CSV table of C-alpha atoms (C1' of nucleotides) in Angstrom, one decimal:
chain,number,residue,atom,x,y,z
N,1,MET,CA,0.2,-0.3,-0.2
N,2,THR,CA,1.5,3.5,-1.0
N,3,ARG,CA,0.3,6.0,1.3
N,4,ASN,CA,-1.6,3.3,3.9
N,5,SER,CA,2.1,2.2,4.5
N,6,LEU,CA,2.4,5.8,6.2
N,7,ALA,CA,0.5,5.4,8.8
N,8,GLU,CA,1.3,1.9,9.8
N,9,LYS,CA,4.7,4.4,10.1
N,10,ASN,CA,5.9,4.3,14.6
N,11,CYS,CA,5.1,8.1,14.2
N,12,SER,CA,2.8,10.7,14.8
N,13,LEU,CA,3.2,12.8,12.3
N,14,ALA,CA,2.9,10.6,9.0
N,15,ARG,CA,-0.5,9.0,11.0
N,16,ALA,CA,-1.5,12.9,11.3
N,17,LEU,CA,-0.6,12.6,7.3
N,18,ASP,CA,-2.3,10.0,6.5
N,19,VAL,CA,-5.7,11.5,8.0
N,20,VAL,CA,-5.0,15.4,6.7
N,21,GLY,CA,-2.3,15.0,4.9
N,22,GLU,CA,-4.3,14.3,1.3
N,23,TRP,CA,-3.9,17.0,-1.4
N,24,TRP,CA,-7.7,18.4,-0.6
N,25,SER,CA,-8.1,18.0,3.0
N,26,LEU,CA,-6.6,20.5,4.9
N,27,LEU,CA,-8.1,23.3,2.3
N,28,VAL,CA,-11.4,22.1,3.1
N,29,VAL,CA,-10.6,22.3,6.9
N,30,ARG,CA,-9.8,25.1,6.3
N,31,GLU,CA,-13.0,26.8,4.7
N,32,ALA,CA,-14.8,25.3,7.2
N,33,PHE,CA,-12.7,27.2,9.7
N,34,PHE,CA,-14.3,30.1,7.2
N,35,GLY,CA,-17.5,28.9,7.8
N,36,THR,CA,-18.8,27.4,4.8
N,37,ARG,CA,-20.9,24.3,5.2
N,38,ARG,CA,-22.8,23.5,2.3
N,39,PHE,CA,-21.3,20.9,-0.5
N,40,GLN,CA,-21.4,23.5,-3.3
N,41,ASP,CA,-20.4,26.4,-1.7
N,42,PHE,CA,-16.9,24.6,-0.9
N,43,VAL,CA,-17.2,23.2,-4.4
N,44,ASP,CA,-17.3,27.1,-5.6
N,45,ASN,CA,-14.9,28.4,-3.1
N,46,LEU,CA,-11.9,26.2,-3.4
N,47,GLY,CA,-12.8,25.1,-7.4
N,48,ILE,CA,-11.8,21.7,-6.2
N,49,ALA,CA,-13.6,18.7,-8.2
N,50,ARG,CA,-16.5,17.7,-7.3
N,51,ASN,CA,-15.5,13.7,-7.0
N,52,ILE,CA,-12.3,15.4,-5.3
N,53,LEU,CA,-14.6,16.9,-2.7
N,54,SER,CA,-17.2,14.4,-1.7
N,55,SER,CA,-14.4,11.3,-1.6
N,56,ARG,CA,-12.4,14.4,0.9
N,57,LEU,CA,-15.7,15.0,3.0
N,58,LYS,CA,-16.2,11.4,3.6
N,59,ARG,CA,-12.8,10.6,4.5
N,60,LEU,CA,-13.2,13.9,6.5
N,61,VAL,CA,-16.4,12.4,8.5
N,62,ALA,CA,-15.3,8.9,8.6
N,63,GLU,CA,-12.5,10.3,10.6
N,64,GLY,CA,-14.3,12.7,12.6
N,65,VAL,CA,-12.8,15.4,11.6
N,66,LEU,CA,-16.0,16.7,9.7
N,67,SER,CA,-19.7,15.9,11.0
N,68,ARG,CA,-22.0,15.6,8.1
N,69,ALA,CA,-26.1,16.5,9.3
N,70,GLU,CA,-28.7,17.1,7.3
N,71,ARG,CA,-31.1,19.6,7.8
N,72,ALA,CA,-34.3,20.9,7.4
N,73,ASP,CA,-35.0,21.9,4.4
N,74,GLY,CA,-32.5,18.6,2.4
N,75,GLY,CA,-29.4,21.0,2.6
N,76,VAL,CA,-26.2,19.4,4.4
N,77,ASP,CA,-23.9,20.4,6.4
N,78,TYR,CA,-20.9,20.1,7.5
N,79,ALA,CA,-19.1,20.7,10.8
N,80,LEU,CA,-16.0,21.4,12.2
N,81,THR,CA,-15.9,18.5,15.2
N,82,PRO,CA,-13.6,19.0,18.1
N,83,LYS,CA,-11.1,17.0,16.7
N,84,GLY,CA,-11.6,19.5,13.3
N,85,GLU,CA,-11.8,22.1,15.7
N,86,ALA,CA,-8.0,20.9,17.3
N,87,LEU,CA,-6.1,21.3,13.9
N,88,MET,CA,-6.7,25.3,13.6
N,89,PRO,CA,-2.3,24.9,15.5
N,90,VAL,CA,-1.4,23.0,12.3
N,91,LEU,CA,-3.8,25.7,9.9
N,92,VAL,CA,-2.2,28.6,11.5
N,93,ALA,CA,1.1,27.1,11.5
N,94,LEU,CA,1.2,26.8,7.9
N,95,MET,CA,-0.8,30.3,7.1
N,96,GLN,CA,1.6,31.6,9.1
N,97,TRP,CA,4.9,30.2,7.7
N,98,GLY,CA,3.3,30.0,4.0
N,99,ASP,CA,2.8,33.9,4.8
N,100,THR,CA,6.4,34.7,5.6
N,101,PHE,CA,8.1,32.0,3.3
N,102,ALA,CA,6.4,31.4,0.4
N,103,ASN,CA,4.4,34.0,-0.8
N,104,ALA,CA,4.6,37.1,-3.0
N,105,GLU,CA,4.5,39.6,0.3
N,106,PRO,CA,0.8,40.6,1.0
N,107,ALA,CA,-0.9,38.0,3.2
N,108,PRO,CA,-4.5,37.6,1.3
N,109,VAL,CA,-5.8,36.3,4.9
N,110,VAL,CA,-4.9,37.7,8.1
N,111,LEU,CA,-6.5,36.1,11.5
N,112,THR,CA,-7.3,38.3,14.5
N,113,ASP,CA,-8.7,37.9,18.0
N,114,ARG,CA,-12.0,38.2,17.9
N,115,ALA,CA,-12.0,40.2,20.6
N,116,THR,CA,-9.7,43.3,20.3
N,117,GLY,CA,-9.5,42.4,16.5
N,118,THR,CA,-5.5,42.5,16.5
N,119,PRO,CA,-4.1,40.2,14.3
N,120,ILE,CA,-3.3,37.1,17.0
N,121,ALA,CA,0.6,36.3,17.7
N,122,PRO,CA,2.5,34.2,15.7
N,123,LEU,CA,3.0,30.3,16.4
N,124,SER,CA,6.1,29.6,18.8
N,125,VAL,CA,6.9,25.8,20.3
N,126,ARG,CA,7.5,26.4,23.9
N,127,ALA,CA,8.5,25.0,26.8
N,128,ALA,CA,6.5,23.5,29.6
N,129,ASP,CA,7.2,26.6,31.8
N,130,GLY,CA,6.3,28.3,28.8
N,131,ARG,CA,9.7,29.8,27.2
N,132,VAL,CA,9.6,30.2,23.7
N,133,LEU,CA,11.8,27.5,21.8
N,134,THR,CA,14.3,27.2,18.9
N,135,PRO,CA,14.5,23.9,17.5
N,136,GLN,CA,18.5,23.8,18.8
N,137,ASP,CA,16.5,24.0,21.9
N,138,MET,CA,14.6,20.7,22.0
N,139,ARG,CA,15.5,16.7,21.4
N,140,ALA,CA,13.4,13.9,20.7
N,141,VAL,CA,12.9,11.7,22.7
N,142,PRO,CA,12.1,7.7,22.4
N,143,GLY,CA,8.4,7.8,24.3
N,144,PRO,CA,6.6,5.3,25.9
N,145,GLY,CA,5.3,4.1,21.8
N,146,ALA,CA,8.9,3.9,20.3
N,147,ASP,CA,10.1,0.7,18.6
N,148,ALA,CA,13.4,-0.3,18.8
N,149,GLN,CA,14.3,0.9,16.0
N,150,LEU,CA,13.2,4.1,16.4
N,151,ARG,CA,14.6,4.3,20.5
N,152,ALA,CA,18.3,2.8,19.1
N,153,ARG,CA,18.2,6.0,16.9
N,154,LEU,CA,17.1,8.7,18.9
N,155,MET,CA,19.0,7.7,22.0
N,156,PRO,CA,22.0,7.2,21.1
N,157,ARG,CA,23.7,10.6,19.3
N,158,SER,CA,23.8,12.0,23.0
N,159,SER,CA,24.2,15.7,21.9
N,160,LYS,CA,26.4,15.1,18.3
N,161,ARG,CA,25.0,18.0,16.5
V,1,MET,CA,-1.9,22.6,-13.9
V,2,THR,CA,-3.3,19.6,-11.4
V,3,ARG,CA,-1.2,21.2,-8.3
V,4,ASN,CA,0.0,24.4,-9.4
V,5,SER,CA,-3.0,25.4,-9.5
V,6,LEU,CA,-3.4,25.2,-5.8
V,7,ALA,CA,-0.1,27.9,-5.7
V,8,GLU,CA,-1.8,30.9,-7.4
V,9,LYS,CA,-4.1,30.4,-5.3
V,10,ASN,CA,-5.2,33.8,-3.5
V,11,CYS,CA,-4.5,31.2,-0.5
V,12,SER,CA,-0.4,31.4,2.5
V,13,LEU,CA,-1.8,27.9,2.6
V,14,ALA,CA,-2.5,26.7,-0.4
V,15,ARG,CA,1.3,28.5,-1.0
V,16,ALA,CA,3.0,26.3,2.1
V,17,LEU,CA,0.8,23.4,0.6
V,18,ASP,CA,2.4,23.8,-2.5
V,19,VAL,CA,6.2,23.6,-1.0
V,20,VAL,CA,5.7,21.2,2.1
V,21,GLY,CA,2.3,19.3,1.0
V,22,GLU,CA,3.6,16.4,-1.1
V,23,TRP,CA,3.4,12.9,0.3
V,24,TRP,CA,6.6,12.4,1.3
V,25,SER,CA,8.4,16.6,2.0
V,26,LEU,CA,7.8,16.6,5.4
V,27,LEU,CA,8.8,13.6,6.7
V,28,VAL,CA,11.5,14.5,5.5
V,29,VAL,CA,12.2,17.7,7.1
V,30,ARG,CA,11.3,16.1,10.4
V,31,GLU,CA,13.8,13.7,9.4
V,32,ALA,CA,16.3,16.5,9.4
V,33,PHE,CA,15.6,17.7,12.7
V,34,PHE,CA,16.1,14.7,14.1
V,35,GLY,CA,19.8,15.1,12.9
V,36,THR,CA,19.4,13.0,9.6
V,37,ARG,CA,21.4,14.4,7.0
V,38,ARG,CA,22.7,11.4,4.6
V,39,PHE,CA,20.7,10.3,1.2
V,40,GLN,CA,21.3,7.4,2.3
V,41,ASP,CA,19.8,7.9,6.2
V,42,PHE,CA,16.7,8.8,4.6
V,43,VAL,CA,16.3,6.2,2.4
V,44,ASP,CA,17.0,3.7,5.4
V,45,ASN,CA,15.4,5.7,8.2
V,46,LEU,CA,12.2,6.5,6.2
V,47,GLY,CA,12.0,3.5,3.6
V,48,ILE,CA,11.5,6.2,1.0
V,49,ALA,CA,12.2,5.6,-2.7
V,50,ARG,CA,15.2,6.6,-4.1
V,51,ASN,CA,13.9,8.5,-6.5
V,52,ILE,CA,11.2,10.2,-4.6
V,53,LEU,CA,13.8,10.6,-1.9
V,54,SER,CA,15.5,12.7,-4.8
V,55,SER,CA,13.4,14.6,-6.1
V,56,ARG,CA,11.3,15.9,-2.6
V,57,LEU,CA,15.4,16.8,-1.1
V,58,LYS,CA,15.9,18.8,-5.4
V,59,ARG,CA,12.8,21.0,-4.4
V,60,LEU,CA,13.0,21.4,-0.6
V,61,VAL,CA,16.8,22.9,-1.4
V,62,ALA,CA,14.8,24.2,-4.5
V,63,GLU,CA,12.9,25.9,-2.3
V,64,GLY,CA,15.0,27.0,0.3
V,65,VAL,CA,14.2,24.4,2.5
V,66,LEU,CA,17.4,23.0,3.2
V,67,SER,CA,20.4,23.0,1.6
V,68,ARG,CA,22.8,21.4,0.4
V,69,ALA,CA,26.4,20.8,1.1
V,70,GLU,CA,28.9,18.3,-0.1
V,71,ARG,CA,32.0,17.4,2.0
V,72,ALA,CA,35.6,16.8,1.7
V,73,ASP,CA,35.0,12.8,1.7
V,74,GLY,CA,32.7,13.4,-1.5
V,75,GLY,CA,29.6,12.7,1.3
V,76,VAL,CA,26.2,15.2,0.6
V,77,ASP,CA,24.8,16.5,3.7
V,78,TYR,CA,21.5,17.9,3.6
V,79,ALA,CA,20.8,21.0,6.6
V,80,LEU,CA,17.2,22.5,7.9
V,81,THR,CA,18.0,26.5,6.7
V,82,PRO,CA,15.8,29.0,8.6
V,83,LYS,CA,13.2,28.4,6.3
V,84,GLY,CA,13.6,25.3,7.5
V,85,GLU,CA,14.1,25.9,11.0
V,86,ALA,CA,11.0,27.6,10.7
V,87,LEU,CA,8.4,25.0,10.0
V,88,MET,CA,9.2,23.5,13.4
V,89,PRO,CA,5.7,24.8,14.3
V,90,VAL,CA,4.4,23.0,11.5
V,91,LEU,CA,5.9,19.5,12.7
V,92,VAL,CA,5.0,20.1,16.5
V,93,ALA,CA,1.1,20.7,15.7
V,94,LEU,CA,1.0,17.8,13.4
V,95,MET,CA,2.6,15.6,15.6
V,96,GLN,CA,0.5,16.8,18.6
V,97,TRP,CA,-2.2,16.3,16.6
V,98,GLY,CA,-1.4,12.8,15.1
V,99,ASP,CA,-0.8,11.9,19.4
V,100,THR,CA,-4.1,12.9,21.0
V,101,PHE,CA,-6.4,12.6,17.9
V,102,ALA,CA,-5.4,10.1,15.1
V,103,ASN,CA,-2.5,7.7,17.0
V,104,ALA,CA,-3.0,4.5,18.8
V,105,GLU,CA,-2.3,5.9,22.3
V,106,PRO,CA,1.4,5.9,23.5
V,107,ALA,CA,3.9,8.2,21.6
V,108,PRO,CA,6.3,7.0,19.7
V,109,VAL,CA,8.8,10.6,20.0
V,110,VAL,CA,8.6,12.9,22.9
V,111,LEU,CA,9.7,16.1,21.8
V,112,THR,CA,11.6,17.8,24.7
V,113,ASP,CA,13.2,20.9,25.7
V,114,ARG,CA,16.6,19.9,26.1
V,115,ALA,CA,17.2,22.5,29.2
V,116,THR,CA,15.3,20.7,31.7
V,117,GLY,CA,14.4,17.8,29.6
V,118,THR,CA,10.4,18.4,29.8
V,119,PRO,CA,8.1,17.8,27.2
V,120,ILE,CA,7.5,20.8,25.1
V,121,ALA,CA,4.7,22.1,26.0
V,122,PRO,CA,0.6,22.0,23.7
V,123,LEU,CA,0.6,24.0,21.2
V,124,SER,CA,-1.7,26.5,21.8
V,125,VAL,CA,-2.8,30.1,19.5
V,126,ARG,CA,-2.6,32.9,20.9
V,127,ALA,CA,-3.6,36.2,20.4
V,128,ALA,CA,-1.7,39.4,20.5
V,129,ASP,CA,-1.5,39.8,24.0
V,130,GLY,CA,-0.9,36.5,24.9
V,131,ARG,CA,-4.1,35.6,25.7
V,132,VAL,CA,-4.7,31.7,24.2
V,133,LEU,CA,-7.2,31.7,21.4
V,134,THR,CA,-10.2,29.1,20.5
V,135,PRO,CA,-11.1,28.8,17.5
V,136,GLN,CA,-14.5,30.9,18.0
V,137,ASP,CA,-12.3,33.7,19.0
V,138,MET,CA,-11.1,33.7,16.2
V,139,ARG,CA,-12.1,35.7,12.5
V,140,ALA,CA,-10.9,35.8,9.3
V,141,VAL,CA,-11.0,39.0,7.9
V,142,PRO,CA,-9.3,39.8,4.1
V,143,GLY,CA,-5.9,40.5,4.6
V,144,PRO,CA,-3.8,43.9,2.1
V,145,GLY,CA,-3.5,40.5,-0.7
V,146,ALA,CA,-7.0,39.7,-0.6
V,147,ASP,CA,-9.1,40.2,-4.0
V,148,ALA,CA,-11.8,41.0,-4.8
V,149,GLN,CA,-13.3,37.4,-4.6
V,150,LEU,CA,-11.6,36.4,-1.4
V,151,ARG,CA,-12.7,40.2,0.7
V,152,ALA,CA,-16.5,39.6,-0.7
V,153,ARG,CA,-16.4,35.9,0.9
V,154,LEU,CA,-14.7,37.3,4.1
V,155,MET,CA,-16.3,40.8,5.0
V,156,PRO,CA,-19.7,40.6,4.7
V,157,ARG,CA,-20.9,37.7,8.0
V,158,SER,CA,-20.7,40.0,10.2
V,159,SER,CA,-21.1,37.8,13.4
V,160,LYS,CA,-22.9,34.9,11.9
V,161,ARG,CA,-21.5,32.0,14.1
I,1,DC,C1',28.3,6.6,-2.1
I,2,DG,C1',24.9,9.6,-3.5
I,3,DG,C1',22.0,10.1,-7.4
I,4,DA,C1',20.3,10.0,-12.7
I,5,DA,C1',17.6,7.1,-15.7
I,6,DT,C1',13.8,3.7,-16.7
I,7,DC,C1',10.3,1.0,-15.9
I,8,DC,C1',5.9,0.7,-15.1
I,9,DG,C1',0.9,-0.2,-11.8
I,10,DT,C1',-1.1,2.3,-9.0
I,11,DT,C1',-3.4,6.8,-7.8
I,12,DC,C1',-5.2,11.1,-7.6
I,13,DG,C1',-7.8,14.6,-10.0
I,14,DG,C1',-10.9,17.1,-13.7
I,15,DA,C1',-14.2,16.7,-17.0
I,16,DT,C1',-18.5,15.8,-17.9
I,17,DA,C1',-23.1,13.5,-17.2
I,18,DC,C1',-26.7,11.5,-14.5
I,19,DT,C1',-29.5,11.0,-11.1
I,20,DG,C1',-32.7,11.7,-7.4
K,1,DC,C1',-29.1,21.1,-4.5
K,2,DA,C1',-25.7,16.9,-3.5
K,3,DG,C1',-24.0,13.6,-4.5
K,4,DT,C1',-22.3,9.5,-8.3
K,5,DA,C1',-20.2,7.3,-11.7
K,6,DT,C1',-17.3,6.8,-16.1
K,7,DC,C1',-13.4,8.7,-18.2
K,8,DC,C1',-9.0,9.5,-19.3
K,9,DG,C1',-4.5,11.5,-18.7
K,10,DA,C1',-1.2,13.0,-15.9
K,11,DA,C1',1.4,12.4,-11.7
K,12,DC,C1',2.6,9.6,-7.9
K,13,DG,C1',5.6,6.1,-5.9
K,14,DG,C1',8.3,2.2,-6.3
K,15,DA,C1',11.4,-1.5,-7.9
K,16,DT,C1',15.6,-1.9,-9.9
K,17,DT,C1',19.4,-0.9,-12.7
K,18,DC,C1',23.2,1.8,-13.8
K,19,DC,C1',26.7,5.5,-12.9
K,20,DG,C1',30.9,7.8,-11.5
DNA sequence: CGGAATCCGTTCGGATACTG
DNA sequence: CAGTATCCGAACGGATTCCG
């Protein structure tokens, strides 16, 4: 299995990518964040092919990222579940990185704090005590779910780098 | 153009995905974070096909995410550039989400603060003043780079939701 | 060791048409 | 409106081979 093999890997990142790493998935999730709920609106706003959208929605619903509800008038609403809302940091991280490094300057969309109307802060990785960490400040260590191979790969190099 | 059309879109997220959204890209970046630098090590650690790795490395170098340097002994080193290191929040966000929602419980890898050895904090989106924001606390507004269509889509819905 | 090149099956994704 | 079904070209990705 080409893609699914990723999910089997001993890696949370691969697992996450297996769920939302497909080409349109995160765009669909972002649309949902923006308030889009109808099939047709997704099509119009994203310019996505209908069969692909159908496939992505199905997958996201199956994974519990979106909920699907038929309305009284026959329409169908897709909305983010808590699991889907938990993807916010992922979206924000990607958007901010895109704005900073991969864009032709002017940000098309700005996320603001509803209370103050001011833009949100740049995401930063922090220690448990709140200190902002750089990549050099961090270290990857085997967790409880690490297999032997992974453990061997992460432990030995004491502080080489 | 199938994929490239994404990059043309008026959306930082799409731009970011165009660069690091391909199937192996973020895994490669994560490996680089873990200290992997040699072609063969990427192959061994990720189980990626050599031609695909070659393609991804080339792209990431071209995009300025990785640097490529030939060493005295003829070997080649790939390392993260600042632009690549700036992807850390993206990786962390995905890993944490995967750990929390898409995994069979035990985290295979734990990122720790090198100074204290304790796990890093969960990522959270914050307002400019540091308050933690929920998705409901946020609002997407058109930025300076928004086109007419996007502007029309983001403005009108005053506070509906 | 670090690729480039080729082969080949699978999948992706757009377009279109059809259904309820 | 919300899909489903089909077609088809393009891309992906693995395996293998060859090379400096």
